[in-house]
PDB file of C-alpha atoms in Angstrom:
ATOM      1  CA  UNK A1213     126.549 112.898 125.578  1.00  0.00           C
ATOM      2  CA  UNK A1214     126.314 111.055 122.258  1.00  0.00           C
ATOM      3  CA  UNK A1215     126.851 113.546 119.403  1.00  0.00           C
ATOM      4  CA  UNK A1216     126.662 110.755 116.818  1.00  0.00           C
ATOM      5  CA  UNK A1217     122.960 110.343 117.708  1.00  0.00           C
ATOM      6  CA  UNK A1218     122.347 113.604 115.830  1.00  0.00           C
ATOM      7  CA  UNK A1219     122.562 111.580 112.597  1.00  0.00           C
ATOM      8  CA  UNK A1220     119.478 109.480 113.486  1.00  0.00           C
ATOM      9  CA  UNK A1221     117.725 112.613 114.754  1.00  0.00           C
ATOM     10  CA  UNK A1222     118.188 114.395 111.428  1.00  0.00           C
ATOM     11  CA  UNK A1223     117.325 111.304 109.350  1.00  0.00           C
ATOM     12  CA  UNK A1224     114.199 110.545 111.415  1.00  0.00           C
ATOM     13  CA  UNK A1225     113.070 114.158 111.135  1.00  0.00           C
ATOM     14  CA  UNK A1226     113.454 114.120 107.344  1.00  0.00           C
ATOM     15  CA  UNK A1227     111.782 110.699 107.046  1.00  0.00           C
ATOM     16  CA  UNK A1228     108.866 111.863 109.195  1.00  0.00           C
ATOM     17  CA  UNK A1229     108.340 114.934 107.004  1.00  0.00           C
ATOM     18  CA  UNK A1230     108.505 112.844 103.813  1.00  0.00           C
ATOM     19  CA  UNK A1231     106.024 110.316 105.227  1.00  0.00           C
ATOM     20  CA  UNK A1232     103.575 113.084 106.077  1.00  0.00           C
ATOM     21  CA  UNK A1233     103.957 114.467 102.561  1.00  0.00           C
ATOM     22  CA  UNK A1234     103.196 111.020 101.102  1.00  0.00           C
ATOM     23  CA  UNK A1235      99.991 110.901 103.124  1.00  0.00           C
ATOM     24  CA  UNK A1236      98.787 114.446 102.462  1.00  0.00           C
ATOM     25  CA  UNK A1237     100.113 115.160  98.953  1.00  0.00           C
ATOM     26  CA  UNK A1238      97.290 116.422  96.724  1.00  0.00           C
ATOM     27  CA  UNK A1239      94.728 116.707  99.526  1.00  0.00           C
ATOM     28  CA  UNK A1240      93.861 120.170  98.216  1.00  0.00           C
ATOM     29  CA  UNK A1241      94.165 121.963  94.876  1.00  0.00           C
ATOM     30  CA  UNK A1242      97.365 123.876  95.532  1.00  0.00           C
ATOM     31  CA  UNK A1243      99.308 121.219  97.424  1.00  0.00           C
ATOM     32  CA  UNK A1244     101.679 118.842  95.598  1.00  0.00           C
ATOM     33  CA  UNK A1245      99.332 117.649  92.850  1.00  0.00           C
ATOM     34  CA  UNK A1246     102.274 116.207  90.898  1.00  0.00           C
ATOM     35  CA  UNK A1247     102.929 113.758  93.745  1.00  0.00           C
ATOM     36  CA  UNK A1248     100.014 111.497  92.851  1.00  0.00           C
ATOM     37  CA  UNK A1249      99.689 107.744  93.147  1.00  0.00           C
ATOM     38  CA  UNK A1250      98.355 107.441  89.604  1.00  0.00           C
ATOM     39  CA  UNK A1251      96.900 109.727  86.946  1.00  0.00           C
ATOM     40  CA  UNK A1252      94.382 108.722  84.288  1.00  0.00           C
ATOM     41  CA  UNK A1253      94.800 110.714  81.073  1.00  0.00           C
ATOM     42  CA  UNK A1254      91.289 110.929  79.580  1.00  0.00           C
ATOM     43  CA  UNK A1255      91.995 113.824  77.226  1.00  0.00           C
ATOM     44  CA  UNK A1256      91.933 111.474  74.218  1.00  0.00           C
ATOM     45  CA  UNK A1257      89.086 109.316  75.475  1.00  0.00           C
ATOM     46  CA  UNK A1258      86.772 108.364  72.655  1.00  0.00           C
ATOM     47  CA  UNK A1259      89.092 109.058  69.720  1.00  0.00           C
ATOM     48  CA  UNK A1260      88.367 105.539  68.476  1.00  0.00           C
ATOM     49  CA  UNK A1261      84.634 105.899  69.002  1.00  0.00           C
ATOM     50  CA  UNK A1262      83.944 106.208  65.303  1.00  0.00           C
ATOM     51  CA  UNK A1263      84.889 102.899  63.739  1.00  0.00           C
ATOM     52  CA  UNK A1264      83.473 100.573  61.152  1.00  0.00           C
ATOM     53  CA  UNK A1265      80.884  98.011  62.272  1.00  0.00           C
ATOM     54  CA  UNK A1266      80.345  99.742  65.600  1.00  0.00           C
ATOM     55  CA  UNK A1267      77.106  99.207  67.502  1.00  0.00           C
ATOM     56  CA  UNK A1268      75.768 100.825  70.616  1.00  0.00           C
ATOM     57  CA  UNK A1269      72.738 100.519  72.836  1.00  0.00           C
ATOM     58  CA  UNK A1270      72.395 104.296  72.542  1.00  0.00           C
ATOM     59  CA  UNK A1271      70.287 105.174  69.440  1.00  0.00           C
ATOM     60  CA  UNK A1272      71.813 108.649  69.256  1.00  0.00           C
ATOM     61  CA  UNK A1273      75.323 107.263  68.929  1.00  0.00           C
ATOM     62  CA  UNK A1274      74.161 104.672  66.422  1.00  0.00           C
ATOM     63  CA  UNK A1275      73.396 107.525  64.025  1.00  0.00           C
ATOM     64  CA  UNK A1276      77.173 107.881  63.688  1.00  0.00           C
ATOM     65  CA  UNK A1277      77.163 104.654  61.683  1.00  0.00           C
ATOM     66  CA  UNK A1278      75.948 106.673  58.714  1.00  0.00           C
ATOM     67  CA  UNK A1279      79.030 108.908  58.729  1.00  0.00           C
ATOM     68  CA  UNK A1280      81.601 108.059  56.009  1.00  0.00           C
ATOM     69  CA  UNK A1281      84.982 106.861  57.260  1.00  0.00           C
ATOM     70  CA  UNK A1282      86.854 109.870  55.845  1.00  0.00           C
ATOM     71  CA  UNK A1283      84.662 112.204  57.880  1.00  0.00           C
ATOM     72  CA  UNK A1284      84.968 109.913  60.906  1.00  0.00           C
ATOM     73  CA  UNK A1285      88.715 110.380  60.903  1.00  0.00           C
ATOM     74  CA  UNK A1286      88.334 114.139  60.990  1.00  0.00           C
ATOM     75  CA  UNK A1287      85.794 113.913  63.787  1.00  0.00           C
ATOM     76  CA  UNK A1288      88.052 111.604  65.793  1.00  0.00           C
ATOM     77  CA  UNK A1289      90.709 114.325  65.756  1.00  0.00           C
ATOM     78  CA  UNK A1290      88.292 116.594  67.636  1.00  0.00           C
ATOM     79  CA  UNK A1291      86.887 114.047  70.062  1.00  0.00           C
ATOM     80  CA  UNK A1292      88.966 115.532  72.897  1.00  0.00           C
ATOM     81  CA  UNK A1293      86.977 118.744  72.643  1.00  0.00           C
ATOM     82  CA  UNK A1294      83.726 116.788  72.642  1.00  0.00           C
ATOM     83  CA  UNK A1295      84.628 114.914  75.835  1.00  0.00           C
ATOM     84  CA  UNK A1296      85.342 118.248  77.488  1.00  0.00           C
ATOM     85  CA  UNK A1297      81.962 119.562  76.420  1.00  0.00           C
ATOM     86  CA  UNK A1298      80.158 116.589  77.930  1.00  0.00           C
ATOM     87  CA  UNK A1299      81.920 117.037  81.250  1.00  0.00           C
ATOM     88  CA  UNK A1300      84.870 114.640  81.134  1.00  0.00           C
ATOM     89  CA  UNK A1301      88.060 116.286  82.390  1.00  0.00           C
ATOM     90  CA  UNK A1302      91.455 115.764  80.745  1.00  0.00           C
ATOM     91  CA  UNK A1303      92.857 113.896  83.727  1.00  0.00           C
ATOM     92  CA  UNK A1304      91.959 112.332  87.085  1.00  0.00           C
ATOM     93  CA  UNK A1305      94.650 111.715  89.696  1.00  0.00           C
ATOM     94  CA  UNK A1306      94.494 109.447  92.740  1.00  0.00           C
ATOM     95  CA  UNK A1307      96.049 110.442  96.062  1.00  0.00           C
ATOM     96  CA  UNK A1308      96.121 108.757  99.445  1.00  0.00           C
ATOM     97  CA  UNK A1309      93.189 110.780 100.803  1.00  0.00           C
ATOM     98  CA  UNK A1310      91.244 111.952  97.731  1.00  0.00           C
ATOM     99  CA  UNK A1311      91.356 112.537  93.986  1.00  0.00           C
ATOM    100  CA  UNK A1312      91.808 115.645  91.845  1.00  0.00           C
ATOM    101  CA  UNK A1313      90.761 116.446  88.285  1.00  0.00           C
ATOM    102  CA  UNK A1314      91.522 119.095  85.720  1.00  0.00           C
ATOM    103  CA  UNK A1315      92.665 120.136  82.248  1.00  0.00           C
ATOM    104  CA  UNK A1316      95.956 120.079  80.383  1.00  0.00           C
ATOM    105  CA  UNK A1317      97.134 123.548  79.336  1.00  0.00           C
ATOM    106  CA  UNK A1318      97.806 125.041  76.838  1.00  0.00           C
ATOM    107  CA  UNK A1319      97.007 121.866  74.855  1.00  0.00           C
ATOM    108  CA  UNK A1320      96.093 118.257  75.534  1.00  0.00           C
ATOM    109  CA  UNK A1321      98.936 116.804  73.463  1.00  0.00           C
ATOM    110  CA  UNK A1322     102.168 118.090  71.989  1.00  0.00           C
ATOM    111  CA  UNK A1323     101.998 119.527  68.490  1.00  0.00           C
ATOM    112  CA  UNK A1324     103.952 121.719  66.109  1.00  0.00           C
ATOM    113  CA  UNK A1325     103.622 124.781  68.352  1.00  0.00           C
ATOM    114  CA  UNK A1326     103.445 123.190  71.818  1.00  0.00           C
ATOM    115  CA  UNK A1327     106.156 120.871  73.137  1.00  0.00           C
ATOM    116  CA  UNK A1328     105.633 118.166  75.759  1.00  0.00           C
ATOM    117  CA  UNK A1329     107.501 120.229  78.372  1.00  0.00           C
ATOM    118  CA  UNK A1330     105.156 123.199  77.823  1.00  0.00           C
ATOM    119  CA  UNK A1331     102.060 121.200  78.804  1.00  0.00           C
ATOM    120  CA  UNK A1332     101.032 121.473  82.466  1.00  0.00           C
ATOM    121  CA  UNK A1333      98.143 120.260  84.626  1.00  0.00           C
ATOM    122  CA  UNK A1334      95.549 122.800  85.687  1.00  0.00           C
ATOM    123  CA  UNK A1335      93.600 121.555  88.721  1.00  0.00           C
ATOM    124  CA  UNK A1336      89.897 122.410  88.553  1.00  0.00           C
ATOM    125  CA  UNK A1337      88.636 120.461  91.554  1.00  0.00           C
ATOM    126  CA  UNK A1338      89.639 118.031  94.312  1.00  0.00           C
ATOM    127  CA  UNK A1339      87.311 115.784  96.263  1.00  0.00           C
ATOM    128  CA  UNK A1340      86.932 115.970 100.032  1.00  0.00           C
ATOM    129  CA  UNK A1341      89.689 114.206 101.951  1.00  0.00           C
ATOM    130  CA  UNK A1342      88.931 111.069 103.933  1.00  0.00           C
ATOM    131  CA  UNK A1343      90.761 108.140 105.434  1.00  0.00           C
ATOM    132  CA  UNK A1344      90.635 104.803 103.620  1.00  0.00           C
ATOM    133  CA  UNK A1345      89.802 106.638 100.372  1.00  0.00           C
ATOM    134  CA  UNK A1346      89.112 104.479  97.299  1.00  0.00           C
ATOM    135  CA  UNK A1347      89.647 105.814  93.784  1.00  0.00           C
ATOM    136  CA  UNK A1348      86.790 104.925  91.406  1.00  0.00           C
ATOM    137  CA  UNK A1349      87.303 106.719  88.065  1.00  0.00           C
ATOM    138  CA  UNK A1350      84.588 104.655  86.387  1.00  0.00           C
ATOM    139  CA  UNK A1351      81.938 106.095  88.665  1.00  0.00           C
ATOM    140  CA  UNK A1352      83.504 109.574  88.584  1.00  0.00           C
ATOM    141  CA  UNK A1353      83.379 109.762  84.779  1.00  0.00           C
ATOM    142  CA  UNK A1354      79.905 108.272  84.590  1.00  0.00           C
ATOM    143  CA  UNK A1355      78.672 110.838  87.128  1.00  0.00           C
ATOM    144  CA  UNK A1356      80.224 113.588  84.979  1.00  0.00           C
ATOM    145  CA  UNK A1357      78.330 112.283  81.939  1.00  0.00           C
ATOM    146  CA  UNK A1358      75.087 112.157  83.898  1.00  0.00           C
ATOM    147  CA  UNK A1359      75.488 115.722  85.161  1.00  0.00           C
ATOM    148  CA  UNK A1360      76.309 117.412  81.880  1.00  0.00           C
ATOM    149  CA  UNK A1361      74.429 115.573  79.146  1.00  0.00           C
ATOM    150  CA  UNK A1362      70.771 115.434  78.376  1.00  0.00           C
ATOM    151  CA  UNK A1363      71.315 112.092  76.647  1.00  0.00           C
ATOM    152  CA  UNK A1364      71.706 108.755  78.384  1.00  0.00           C
ATOM    153  CA  UNK A1365      75.332 108.350  77.359  1.00  0.00           C
ATOM    154  CA  UNK A1366      77.151 105.635  79.272  1.00  0.00           C
ATOM    155  CA  UNK A1367      80.740 104.475  79.437  1.00  0.00           C
ATOM    156  CA  UNK A1368      79.793 101.445  77.370  1.00  0.00           C
ATOM    157  CA  UNK A1369      78.868 103.866  74.587  1.00  0.00           C
ATOM    158  CA  UNK A1370      82.449 105.125  74.793  1.00  0.00           C
ATOM    159  CA  UNK A1371      83.635 101.497  74.566  1.00  0.00           C
ATOM    160  CA  UNK A1372      84.991 101.544  78.147  1.00  0.00           C
ATOM    161  CA  UNK A1373      86.587  98.094  78.655  1.00  0.00           C
ATOM    162  CA  UNK A1374      85.293  96.116  81.603  1.00  0.00           C
ATOM    163  CA  UNK A1375      88.787  94.692  82.114  1.00  0.00           C
ATOM    164  CA  UNK A1376      89.910  98.125  83.323  1.00  0.00           C
ATOM    165  CA  UNK A1377      87.863  97.488  86.444  1.00  0.00           C
ATOM    166  CA  UNK A1378      90.341  94.765  87.386  1.00  0.00           C
ATOM    167  CA  UNK A1379      93.130  97.316  87.635  1.00  0.00           C
ATOM    168  CA  UNK A1380      90.963  99.737  89.553  1.00  0.00           C
ATOM    169  CA  UNK A1381      89.813  97.027  91.972  1.00  0.00           C
ATOM    170  CA  UNK A1382      93.421  95.980  92.547  1.00  0.00           C
ATOM    171  CA  UNK A1383      94.277  99.575  93.462  1.00  0.00           C
ATOM    172  CA  UNK A1384      91.269 100.027  95.738  1.00  0.00           C
ATOM    173  CA  UNK A1385      91.598  96.670  97.464  1.00  0.00           C
ATOM    174  CA  UNK A1386      94.980  97.679  98.877  1.00  0.00           C
ATOM    175  CA  UNK A1387      94.549 101.451  99.349  1.00  0.00           C
ATOM    176  CA  UNK A1388      93.202 100.903 102.874  1.00  0.00           C
ATOM    177  CA  UNK A1389      96.226  98.760 103.700  1.00  0.00           C
ATOM    178  CA  UNK A1390      98.549 101.434 102.284  1.00  0.00           C
ATOM    179  CA  UNK A1391      96.876 104.093 104.424  1.00  0.00           C
ATOM    180  CA  UNK A1392      97.222 101.985 107.588  1.00  0.00           C
ATOM    181  CA  UNK A1393     100.870 101.219 106.862  1.00  0.00           C
ATOM    182  CA  UNK A1394     101.694 104.912 106.382  1.00  0.00           C
ATOM    183  CA  UNK A1395      99.964 105.763 109.676  1.00  0.00           C
ATOM    184  CA  UNK A1396     101.966 103.033 111.443  1.00  0.00           C
ATOM    185  CA  UNK A1397     105.142 104.249 109.735  1.00  0.00           C
ATOM    186  CA  UNK A1398     104.558 107.846 110.834  1.00  0.00           C
ATOM    187  CA  UNK A1399     103.929 106.748 114.444  1.00  0.00           C
ATOM    188  CA  UNK A1400     106.987 104.483 114.632  1.00  0.00           C
ATOM    189  CA  UNK A1401     109.258 107.058 112.952  1.00  0.00           C
ATOM    190  CA  UNK A1402     108.081 109.612 115.505  1.00  0.00           C
ATOM    191  CA  UNK A1403     108.917 107.210 118.368  1.00  0.00           C
ATOM    192  CA  UNK A1404     112.312 106.549 116.791  1.00  0.00           C
ATOM    193  CA  UNK A1405     112.873 110.314 116.594  1.00  0.00           C
ATOM    194  CA  UNK A1406     111.997 110.819 120.277  1.00  0.00           C
ATOM    195  CA  UNK A1407     114.295 107.971 121.294  1.00  0.00           C
ATOM    196  CA  UNK A1408     117.107 109.377 119.140  1.00  0.00           C
ATOM    197  CA  UNK A1409     116.747 112.809 120.758  1.00  0.00           C
ATOM    198  CA  UNK A1410     116.978 111.156 124.169  1.00  0.00           C
ATOM    199  CA  UNK A1411     120.026 109.195 123.027  1.00  0.00           C
ATOM    200  CA  UNK A1412     121.893 112.432 122.345  1.00  0.00           C
ATOM    201  CA  UNK A1413     121.975 112.932 126.121  1.00  0.00           C
ATOM    202  CA  UNK A1414     122.264 109.279 127.080  1.00  0.00           C
ATOM    203  CA  UNK A1415     125.006 106.820 126.282  1.00  0.00           C
ATOM    204  CA  UNK A1416     125.403 103.099 126.667  1.00  0.00           C
ATOM    205  CA  UNK A1417     124.464  99.946 124.815  1.00  0.00           C
ATOM    206  CA  UNK A1418     120.953  99.781 126.277  1.00  0.00           C
ATOM    207  CA  UNK A1419     120.061 103.134 124.733  1.00  0.00           C
ATOM    208  CA  UNK A1420     121.507 102.053 121.381  1.00  0.00           C
ATOM    209  CA  UNK A1421     119.632  98.730 121.566  1.00  0.00           C
ATOM    210  CA  UNK A1422     116.262 100.423 122.248  1.00  0.00           C
ATOM    211  CA  UNK A1423     116.855 102.873 119.422  1.00  0.00           C
ATOM    212  CA  UNK A1424     117.860 100.056 117.091  1.00  0.00           C
ATOM    213  CA  UNK A1425     114.610  98.173 117.765  1.00  0.00           C
ATOM    214  CA  UNK A1426     112.435 101.262 117.267  1.00  0.00           C
ATOM    215  CA  UNK A1427     114.318 102.263 114.119  1.00  0.00           C
ATOM    216  CA  UNK A1428     113.955  98.734 112.730  1.00  0.00           C
ATOM    217  CA  UNK A1429     110.195  98.780 113.309  1.00  0.00           C
ATOM    218  CA  UNK A1430     109.949 102.162 111.608  1.00  0.00           C
ATOM    219  CA  UNK A1431     112.093 100.988 108.696  1.00  0.00           C
ATOM    220  CA  UNK A1432     109.964  97.872 108.223  1.00  0.00           C
ATOM    221  CA  UNK A1433     106.732  99.901 108.335  1.00  0.00           C
ATOM    222  CA  UNK A1434     107.769 102.520 105.800  1.00  0.00           C
ATOM    223  CA  UNK A1435     109.527  99.862 103.712  1.00  0.00           C
ATOM    224  CA  UNK A1436     106.401  97.700 103.521  1.00  0.00           C
ATOM    225  CA  UNK A1437     104.279 100.761 102.688  1.00  0.00           C
ATOM    226  CA  UNK A1438     106.686 101.769  99.914  1.00  0.00           C
ATOM    227  CA  UNK A1439     106.887  98.258  98.481  1.00  0.00           C
ATOM    228  CA  UNK A1440     103.117  97.824  98.542  1.00  0.00           C
ATOM    229  CA  UNK A1441     102.312 101.156  96.924  1.00  0.00           C
ATOM    230  CA  UNK A1442     104.962 100.557  94.246  1.00  0.00           C
ATOM    231  CA  UNK A1443     103.625  97.123  93.345  1.00  0.00           C
ATOM    232  CA  UNK A1444      99.988  98.248  93.310  1.00  0.00           C
ATOM    233  CA  UNK A1445     100.257 101.430  91.243  1.00  0.00           C
ATOM    234  CA  UNK A1446     102.716  99.949  88.736  1.00  0.00           C
ATOM    235  CA  UNK A1447     100.551  96.870  88.207  1.00  0.00           C
ATOM    236  CA  UNK A1448      97.278  98.834  88.073  1.00  0.00           C
ATOM    237  CA  UNK A1449      98.731 101.337  85.571  1.00  0.00           C
ATOM    238  CA  UNK A1450     100.034  98.529  83.370  1.00  0.00           C
ATOM    239  CA  UNK A1451      96.673  96.762  83.383  1.00  0.00           C
ATOM    240  CA  UNK A1452      94.718  99.934  82.591  1.00  0.00           C
ATOM    241  CA  UNK A1453      97.082 100.791  79.732  1.00  0.00           C
ATOM    242  CA  UNK A1454      96.784  97.276  78.339  1.00  0.00           C
ATOM    243  CA  UNK A1455      93.028  97.530  77.956  1.00  0.00           C
ATOM    244  CA  UNK A1456      92.569 101.302  77.752  1.00  0.00           C
ATOM    245  CA  UNK A1457      94.835 102.285  74.885  1.00  0.00           C
ATOM    246  CA  UNK A1458      92.235 101.221  72.339  1.00  0.00           C
ATOM    247  CA  UNK A1459      89.858 103.931  73.572  1.00  0.00           C
ATOM    248  CA  UNK A1460      92.489 106.626  74.178  1.00  0.00           C
ATOM    249  CA  UNK A1461      92.808 106.027  77.936  1.00  0.00           C
ATOM    250  CA  UNK A1462      96.249 106.168  79.515  1.00  0.00           C
ATOM    251  CA  UNK A1463      97.424 105.613  83.110  1.00  0.00           C
ATOM    252  CA  UNK A1464     100.674 106.932  84.586  1.00  0.00           C
ATOM    253  CA  UNK A1465     101.933 105.955  88.017  1.00  0.00           C
ATOM    254  CA  UNK A1466     103.414 108.646  90.237  1.00  0.00           C
ATOM    255  CA  UNK A1467     107.188 108.627  89.950  1.00  0.00           C
ATOM    256  CA  UNK A1468     107.539 111.633  92.263  1.00  0.00           C
ATOM    257  CA  UNK A1469     105.423 109.943  94.935  1.00  0.00           C
ATOM    258  CA  UNK A1470     107.625 106.848  94.707  1.00  0.00           C
ATOM    259  CA  UNK A1471     110.724 109.047  95.056  1.00  0.00           C
ATOM    260  CA  UNK A1472     109.291 110.516  98.272  1.00  0.00           C
ATOM    261  CA  UNK A1473     108.358 107.235  99.888  1.00  0.00           C
ATOM    262  CA  UNK A1474     111.583 105.432  98.960  1.00  0.00           C
ATOM    263  CA  UNK A1475     113.643 108.406 100.145  1.00  0.00           C
ATOM    264  CA  UNK A1476     111.931 108.083 103.536  1.00  0.00           C
ATOM    265  CA  UNK A1477     112.681 104.344 103.499  1.00  0.00           C
ATOM    266  CA  UNK A1478     116.329 104.992 102.658  1.00  0.00           C
ATOM    267  CA  UNK A1479     116.666 107.496 105.504  1.00  0.00           C
ATOM    268  CA  UNK A1480     115.296 105.008 108.022  1.00  0.00           C
ATOM    269  CA  UNK A1481     117.731 102.394 106.723  1.00  0.00           C
ATOM    270  CA  UNK A1482     120.550 104.836 107.484  1.00  0.00           C
ATOM    271  CA  UNK A1483     119.155 105.221 111.009  1.00  0.00           C
ATOM    272  CA  UNK A1484     119.137 101.436 111.506  1.00  0.00           C
ATOM    273  CA  UNK A1485     122.742 101.166 110.305  1.00  0.00           C
ATOM    274  CA  UNK A1486     123.784 104.041 112.566  1.00  0.00           C
ATOM    275  CA  UNK A1487     122.410 102.300 115.658  1.00  0.00           C
ATOM    276  CA  UNK A1488     124.053  99.018 114.640  1.00  0.00           C
ATOM    277  CA  UNK A1489     127.384 100.852 114.515  1.00  0.00           C
ATOM    278  CA  UNK A1490     126.661 102.579 117.840  1.00  0.00           C
ATOM    279  CA  UNK A1491     125.802  99.253 119.468  1.00  0.00           C
ATOM    280  CA  UNK A1492     128.962  97.602 118.162  1.00  0.00           C
ATOM    281  CA  UNK A1493     131.147 100.532 119.247  1.00  0.00           C
ATOM    282  CA  UNK A1494     129.581 100.465 122.691  1.00  0.00           C
ATOM    283  CA  UNK A1495     130.268  96.740 122.985  1.00  0.00           C
ATOM    284  CA  UNK A1496     133.868  97.199 121.876  1.00  0.00           C
ATOM    285  CA  UNK A1497     134.432 100.038 124.337  1.00  0.00           C
ATOM    286  CA  UNK A1498     133.046  97.864 127.144  1.00  0.00           C
ATOM    287  CA  UNK A1499     135.524  95.074 126.311  1.00  0.00           C
ATOM    288  CA  UNK A1500     138.423  97.556 126.256  1.00  0.00           C
ATOM    289  CA  UNK A1501     137.310  98.991 129.582  1.00  0.00           C
ATOM    290  CA  UNK A1502     137.016  95.512 131.155  1.00  0.00           C
ATOM    291  CA  UNK A1503     140.452  94.519 129.880  1.00  0.00           C
ATOM    292  CA  UNK A1504     142.250  97.608 131.215  1.00  0.00           C
ATOM    293  CA  UNK A1505     140.014  98.195 134.222  1.00  0.00           C
TER     294      UNK A1505
END
């Protein structure tokens, strides 16, 4: 018997659950929406649409050039309502297997009567789940415009910066790799869990060595997945904010998702350390036995 192996069993079990949650968070409307990779806040999109010396390929929007600047400022304050009317949701969030969209309630931004903590996300729809999913908000928003307007309004009319596509491409280019790494991590953590359960009944350095190798593989897999997803969503959010603030577009990376994935990584690190200690203790006991045997 090896009672100390219960520590790796418990840690592997928790890490496996957390890894599954990272993969499936947000895959349906009522399941962990707050644990997103990244959320695009489009509730203020277009607030800077009415500016001096603006031109557009859309003749309807060019009529706005005749509006005095004082009136433009008042209209800009209500642009959020206009974007809702033409089918653009307040937010779009990316998950590992799909995306969700919805409205901020009871208001889009904090004001005199509504504080920041009172505002919550109301999910209206989530896309179908699929492996190797790629988040493309540009196409999503353009499709929304096409469905709900009788005019040929495009994202260029809303002054959508082309540089934002760089951030989106960076996210999409590595989402497949993130998915594969999480699948590998889940499989290796499961193997480490099975080996740890067996080690409760078995003793000896060989058992500890096998468990150490499996735990190390699992730790490396979930560690690489966590590092990759952190680098990608932080960089993509920064790039989108850099070029999107001028049109009222804001990106926020998922802090709760990062807490989940790094917690799983930390648990597997504890498992690795536990088996290192077990291996060293087993080696020491063998030397003591040889000396006194």
